[in-house]
């Protein structure tokens, strides 16, 4: 007998094309109607109205219900979830992610929280730069690492995933608008030394206008900044994140196949707990942590070379030990950094500390990728051009 329960059961097999979870579990099925002639009405609430996948979903629902005995035709009507419903969905997805990770307790390369992980195309290593709190120098560490890796001859890209405070384009002195190539992908901007850069403020008409990013939008914008961009063959894609554990870092860890995470702290991070939240998030999302960089560790007087620990005693190595992650080194406070960043000339800066960190990170990343791809041929064509 054709009734609502039978139809609902059939709809269990229909997955949201973007999230990959049953539309029944996602509470997207809002109404089911059946008339005597076997015409079925199904009302579906979409996460975003007019989402590009709406047609696919509609067709999937029609196909699934149409298979049932006694169904003559299926009409699918769509509506959009309310803000409250979206928030509930987000919480549900997060809980699912946590459950699936604690249950499996092992490394899975498929997306944990039910949000499909995107592929890698020609990108070999994806490294995310995180911190517990703002202003500790994530964007500086990202741009400096990119610069050093580029100096060593690697192909490097930088994705600015900080939608509310993007600063990557500025430190590289970039302002031009990216354009679409024939293949439909966006061509990233290129810095003076050839680092590929993609940031939301290169795309916005007026980068000075504040934009309020809602949860689901953050998700789709970050995925687009990654997937709709023609990164080409790059050895390293560095992803600059906003501080903390908000939607953006969550999306990056859920959607991008991150190979390594660098945690940035400053000596002011007295409360290890603040840094620990960022570290724990990465751990939960099963992203390997490469280590901790302490920024603004000390100040060195130009003439005599005496070191002063302006923000209190450097505690980077202690903090790293506490968090049980490697310590990658401390970067001094240097007014030249702020000056060159402001002028969009960060690529002119160099520091032996960063050279070492970049070299070490490179080694680690290569080892990690080798482990990850053990037994598999590495589809990699670009060799570093050592200068
Ligand atoms: N070691 C340093 N010496 C001097 N100035 C620095 C140093 N590191 C960063 N700065 C400056 O401090 C400011 C904050 O750095 P940055 O933007 O990299 O921090 P952030 O962690 O990315 O901040 P947010 O959380 O806002 O994204 C910038 O003006 C930058 O140029
Ligand atoms: Mg920043």
mmCIF file of C-alpha atoms in Angstrom, residues 147-341:
data_model
loop_
_atom_site.group_PDB
_atom_site.id
_atom_site.type_symbol
_atom_site.label_atom_id
_atom_site.label_comp_id
_atom_site.label_asym_id
_atom_site.label_seq_id
_atom_site.Cartn_x
_atom_site.Cartn_y
_atom_site.Cartn_z
ATOM 1 C CA UNK A 147 58.015 33.287 0.054
ATOM 2 C CA UNK A 148 60.703 30.956 1.411
ATOM 3 C CA UNK A 149 59.309 27.893 -0.359
ATOM 4 C CA UNK A 150 59.141 29.887 -3.571
ATOM 5 C CA UNK A 151 62.759 30.977 -3.077
ATOM 6 C CA UNK A 152 63.676 27.331 -2.842
ATOM 7 C CA UNK A 153 62.193 26.809 -6.271
ATOM 8 C CA UNK A 154 58.785 25.396 -5.468
ATOM 9 C CA UNK A 155 55.475 26.216 -7.069
ATOM 10 C CA UNK A 156 53.396 27.781 -4.330
ATOM 11 C CA UNK A 157 49.814 28.951 -3.923
ATOM 12 C CA UNK A 158 48.204 30.856 -1.062
ATOM 13 C CA UNK A 159 44.487 30.627 -0.326
ATOM 14 C CA UNK A 160 43.217 33.332 1.983
ATOM 15 C CA UNK A 161 40.400 31.613 3.881
ATOM 16 C CA UNK A 162 39.953 34.542 6.266
ATOM 17 C CA UNK A 163 36.768 35.988 4.768
ATOM 18 C CA UNK A 164 36.197 38.656 7.378
ATOM 19 C CA UNK A 165 39.773 39.898 7.634
ATOM 20 C CA UNK A 166 41.560 38.973 4.421
ATOM 21 C CA UNK A 167 45.107 40.327 4.392
ATOM 22 C CA UNK A 168 47.078 38.097 2.037
ATOM 23 C CA UNK A 169 46.515 40.149 -1.122
ATOM 24 C CA UNK A 170 47.704 43.257 0.713
ATOM 25 C CA UNK A 171 50.997 41.840 2.009
ATOM 26 C CA UNK A 172 51.835 40.676 -1.510
ATOM 27 C CA UNK A 173 50.805 44.055 -2.963
ATOM 28 C CA UNK A 174 48.067 42.567 -5.172
ATOM 29 C CA UNK A 175 44.871 44.312 -6.202
ATOM 30 C CA UNK A 176 43.983 43.216 -9.756
ATOM 31 C CA UNK A 177 40.837 41.199 -10.392
ATOM 32 C CA UNK A 178 41.277 37.505 -11.141
ATOM 33 C CA UNK A 179 39.623 36.362 -14.385
ATOM 34 C CA UNK A 180 38.030 33.176 -15.667
ATOM 35 C CA UNK A 181 40.048 30.987 -17.983
ATOM 36 C CA UNK A 182 38.571 29.068 -20.920
ATOM 37 C CA UNK A 183 38.228 25.981 -18.747
ATOM 38 C CA UNK A 184 35.837 27.958 -16.538
ATOM 39 C CA UNK A 185 38.234 28.096 -13.590
ATOM 40 C CA UNK A 186 39.421 31.337 -12.031
ATOM 41 C CA UNK A 187 43.042 32.237 -12.688
ATOM 42 C CA UNK A 188 44.628 33.288 -9.379
ATOM 43 C CA UNK A 189 46.587 36.520 -9.051
ATOM 44 C CA UNK A 190 50.373 36.162 -9.154
ATOM 45 C CA UNK A 191 52.777 37.871 -6.780
ATOM 46 C CA UNK A 192 56.049 39.450 -7.908
ATOM 47 C CA UNK A 193 57.964 36.213 -7.327
ATOM 48 C CA UNK A 194 55.257 34.028 -8.870
ATOM 49 C CA UNK A 195 53.203 32.898 -5.864
ATOM 50 C CA UNK A 196 49.595 32.193 -6.861
ATOM 51 C CA UNK A 197 47.168 34.064 -4.611
ATOM 52 C CA UNK A 198 43.421 33.790 -4.187
ATOM 53 C CA UNK A 199 41.538 35.934 -1.726
ATOM 54 C CA UNK A 200 37.964 37.109 -1.431
ATOM 55 C CA UNK A 201 39.017 40.742 -1.507
ATOM 56 C CA UNK A 202 40.426 40.254 -5.003
ATOM 57 C CA UNK A 203 36.936 39.285 -6.113
ATOM 58 C CA UNK A 204 34.738 41.789 -4.274
ATOM 59 C CA UNK A 205 33.825 44.997 -6.054
ATOM 60 C CA UNK A 206 34.601 47.079 -3.013
ATOM 61 C CA UNK A 207 36.971 45.252 -0.649
ATOM 62 C CA UNK A 208 36.499 47.939 1.991
ATOM 63 C CA UNK A 209 32.767 47.201 2.350
ATOM 64 C CA UNK A 210 32.093 44.843 5.239
ATOM 65 C CA UNK A 211 30.423 41.609 4.206
ATOM 66 C CA UNK A 212 28.443 39.566 6.666
ATOM 67 C CA UNK A 213 29.117 35.928 5.936
ATOM 68 C CA UNK A 214 26.558 33.429 7.176
ATOM 69 C CA UNK A 215 27.551 29.868 8.020
ATOM 70 C CA UNK A 216 26.427 28.087 4.832
ATOM 71 C CA UNK A 217 27.785 30.907 2.677
ATOM 72 C CA UNK A 218 31.187 30.694 4.385
ATOM 73 C CA UNK A 219 31.190 27.031 3.495
ATOM 74 C CA UNK A 220 30.406 27.525 -0.162
ATOM 75 C CA UNK A 221 32.691 30.562 -0.639
ATOM 76 C CA UNK A 222 35.689 28.741 0.828
ATOM 77 C CA UNK A 223 34.997 25.671 -1.280
ATOM 78 C CA UNK A 224 34.801 27.909 -4.342
ATOM 79 C CA UNK A 225 38.009 29.778 -3.501
ATOM 80 C CA UNK A 226 39.666 26.381 -3.517
ATOM 81 C CA UNK A 227 37.873 24.315 -6.129
ATOM 82 C CA UNK A 228 36.887 26.927 -8.726
ATOM 83 C CA UNK A 229 40.457 28.189 -8.952
ATOM 84 C CA UNK A 230 43.011 26.963 -11.444
ATOM 85 C CA UNK A 231 45.895 26.333 -9.046
ATOM 86 C CA UNK A 232 47.674 24.207 -11.610
ATOM 87 C CA UNK A 233 50.539 22.004 -10.426
ATOM 88 C CA UNK A 234 51.701 23.402 -7.108
ATOM 89 C CA UNK A 235 53.926 21.788 -4.524
ATOM 90 C CA UNK A 236 52.401 23.751 -1.688
ATOM 91 C CA UNK A 237 49.064 25.377 -1.175
ATOM 92 C CA UNK A 238 49.156 27.340 2.054
ATOM 93 C CA UNK A 239 45.789 28.186 3.562
ATOM 94 C CA UNK A 240 45.599 31.222 5.827
ATOM 95 C CA UNK A 241 42.773 30.824 8.331
ATOM 96 C CA UNK A 242 40.995 33.229 10.611
ATOM 97 C CA UNK A 243 41.753 32.699 14.305
ATOM 98 C CA UNK A 244 39.920 30.223 16.488
ATOM 99 C CA UNK A 245 37.492 27.483 15.618
ATOM 100 C CA UNK A 246 34.743 29.284 13.700
ATOM 101 C CA UNK A 247 32.972 28.184 10.500
ATOM 102 C CA UNK A 248 35.920 28.944 8.204
ATOM 103 C CA UNK A 249 38.490 26.660 9.851
ATOM 104 C CA UNK A 250 35.810 24.003 10.205
ATOM 105 C CA UNK A 251 34.959 24.221 6.491
ATOM 106 C CA UNK A 252 38.622 24.084 5.500
ATOM 107 C CA UNK A 253 39.184 20.947 7.561
ATOM 108 C CA UNK A 254 35.947 19.371 6.347
ATOM 109 C CA UNK A 255 36.275 20.233 2.689
ATOM 110 C CA UNK A 256 39.977 20.387 1.864
ATOM 111 C CA UNK A 257 42.314 17.401 2.003
ATOM 112 C CA UNK A 258 44.694 19.118 4.439
ATOM 113 C CA UNK A 259 48.096 17.420 4.737
ATOM 114 C CA UNK A 260 49.497 19.461 7.566
ATOM 115 C CA UNK A 261 48.711 22.186 10.040
ATOM 116 C CA UNK A 262 51.030 24.849 11.388
ATOM 117 C CA UNK A 263 50.001 26.463 14.635
ATOM 118 C CA UNK A 264 51.092 30.038 15.304
ATOM 119 C CA UNK A 265 51.297 31.505 18.783
ATOM 120 C CA UNK A 266 52.876 34.543 20.413
ATOM 121 C CA UNK A 267 54.508 34.795 23.835
ATOM 122 C CA UNK A 268 51.331 36.553 24.985
ATOM 123 C CA UNK A 269 49.485 33.275 24.605
ATOM 124 C CA UNK A 270 49.974 32.623 28.288
ATOM 125 C CA UNK A 271 46.867 30.537 28.420
ATOM 126 C CA UNK A 272 47.885 27.393 26.607
ATOM 127 C CA UNK A 273 44.189 26.624 26.455
ATOM 128 C CA UNK A 274 43.603 29.197 23.712
ATOM 129 C CA UNK A 275 46.191 27.556 21.492
ATOM 130 C CA UNK A 276 44.988 24.123 22.561
ATOM 131 C CA UNK A 277 41.500 24.716 21.133
ATOM 132 C CA UNK A 278 42.947 25.288 17.656
ATOM 133 C CA UNK A 279 45.250 22.288 18.036
ATOM 134 C CA UNK A 280 42.410 20.074 19.223
ATOM 135 C CA UNK A 281 40.188 21.096 16.361
ATOM 136 C CA UNK A 282 42.872 20.078 13.863
ATOM 137 C CA UNK A 283 43.388 16.812 15.748
ATOM 138 C CA UNK A 284 39.663 16.099 15.755
ATOM 139 C CA UNK A 285 39.494 16.692 12.047
ATOM 140 C CA UNK A 286 42.414 14.278 11.643
ATOM 141 C CA UNK A 287 44.695 16.857 10.059
ATOM 142 C CA UNK A 288 48.343 16.087 10.892
ATOM 143 C CA UNK A 289 49.935 18.846 12.973
ATOM 144 C CA UNK A 290 53.375 19.801 11.740
ATOM 145 C CA UNK A 291 54.267 21.993 14.670
ATOM 146 C CA UNK A 292 54.159 25.309 16.458
ATOM 147 C CA UNK A 293 55.776 28.567 15.358
ATOM 148 C CA UNK A 294 56.150 31.242 17.993
ATOM 149 C CA UNK A 295 55.941 34.687 16.431
ATOM 150 C CA UNK A 296 57.204 37.912 17.999
ATOM 151 C CA UNK A 297 59.320 35.765 20.304
ATOM 152 C CA UNK A 298 61.853 38.473 21.089
ATOM 153 C CA UNK A 299 63.302 41.750 19.849
ATOM 154 C CA UNK A 300 66.913 42.073 18.864
ATOM 155 C CA UNK A 301 68.548 45.463 19.207
ATOM 156 C CA UNK A 302 70.017 46.388 15.825
ATOM 157 C CA UNK A 303 73.507 47.433 16.974
ATOM 158 C CA UNK A 304 74.516 45.216 19.848
ATOM 159 C CA UNK A 305 72.305 42.238 18.990
ATOM 160 C CA UNK A 306 70.992 41.957 22.530
ATOM 161 C CA UNK A 307 67.719 39.989 22.686
ATOM 162 C CA UNK A 308 64.800 41.383 24.673
ATOM 163 C CA UNK A 309 61.689 39.357 25.314
ATOM 164 C CA UNK A 310 59.164 42.182 25.005
ATOM 165 C CA UNK A 311 56.007 40.123 25.450
ATOM 166 C CA UNK A 312 57.331 38.127 28.354
ATOM 167 C CA UNK A 313 59.492 35.078 28.400
ATOM 168 C CA UNK A 314 59.363 33.102 25.207
ATOM 169 C CA UNK A 315 57.411 29.960 25.964
ATOM 170 C CA UNK A 316 57.050 28.449 22.499
ATOM 171 C CA UNK A 317 59.027 25.272 23.110
ATOM 172 C CA UNK A 318 57.340 24.712 26.475
ATOM 173 C CA UNK A 319 53.914 25.256 24.956
ATOM 174 C CA UNK A 320 54.662 22.874 22.090
ATOM 175 C CA UNK A 321 55.797 20.229 24.578
ATOM 176 C CA UNK A 322 52.621 20.741 26.600
ATOM 177 C CA UNK A 323 50.508 20.310 23.475
ATOM 178 C CA UNK A 324 52.599 17.351 22.414
ATOM 179 C CA UNK A 325 53.455 18.830 19.025
ATOM 180 C CA UNK A 326 56.878 19.677 17.493
ATOM 181 C CA UNK A 327 58.359 23.134 18.042
ATOM 182 C CA UNK A 328 59.368 24.700 14.747
ATOM 183 C CA UNK A 329 61.080 27.837 16.043
ATOM 184 C CA UNK A 330 60.622 31.423 17.109
ATOM 185 C CA UNK A 331 60.457 34.475 14.852
ATOM 186 C CA UNK A 332 61.616 37.813 16.266
ATOM 187 C CA UNK A 333 59.559 40.961 16.428
ATOM 188 C CA UNK A 334 60.936 43.061 13.601
ATOM 189 C CA UNK A 335 59.519 46.480 12.572
ATOM 190 C CA UNK A 336 60.713 45.704 9.047
ATOM 191 C CA UNK A 337 58.032 42.971 8.851
ATOM 192 C CA UNK A 338 55.219 45.401 9.605
ATOM 193 C CA UNK A 339 56.672 47.977 7.187
ATOM 194 C CA UNK A 340 57.110 45.551 4.276
ATOM 195 C CA UNK A 341 53.665 43.998 4.922
#
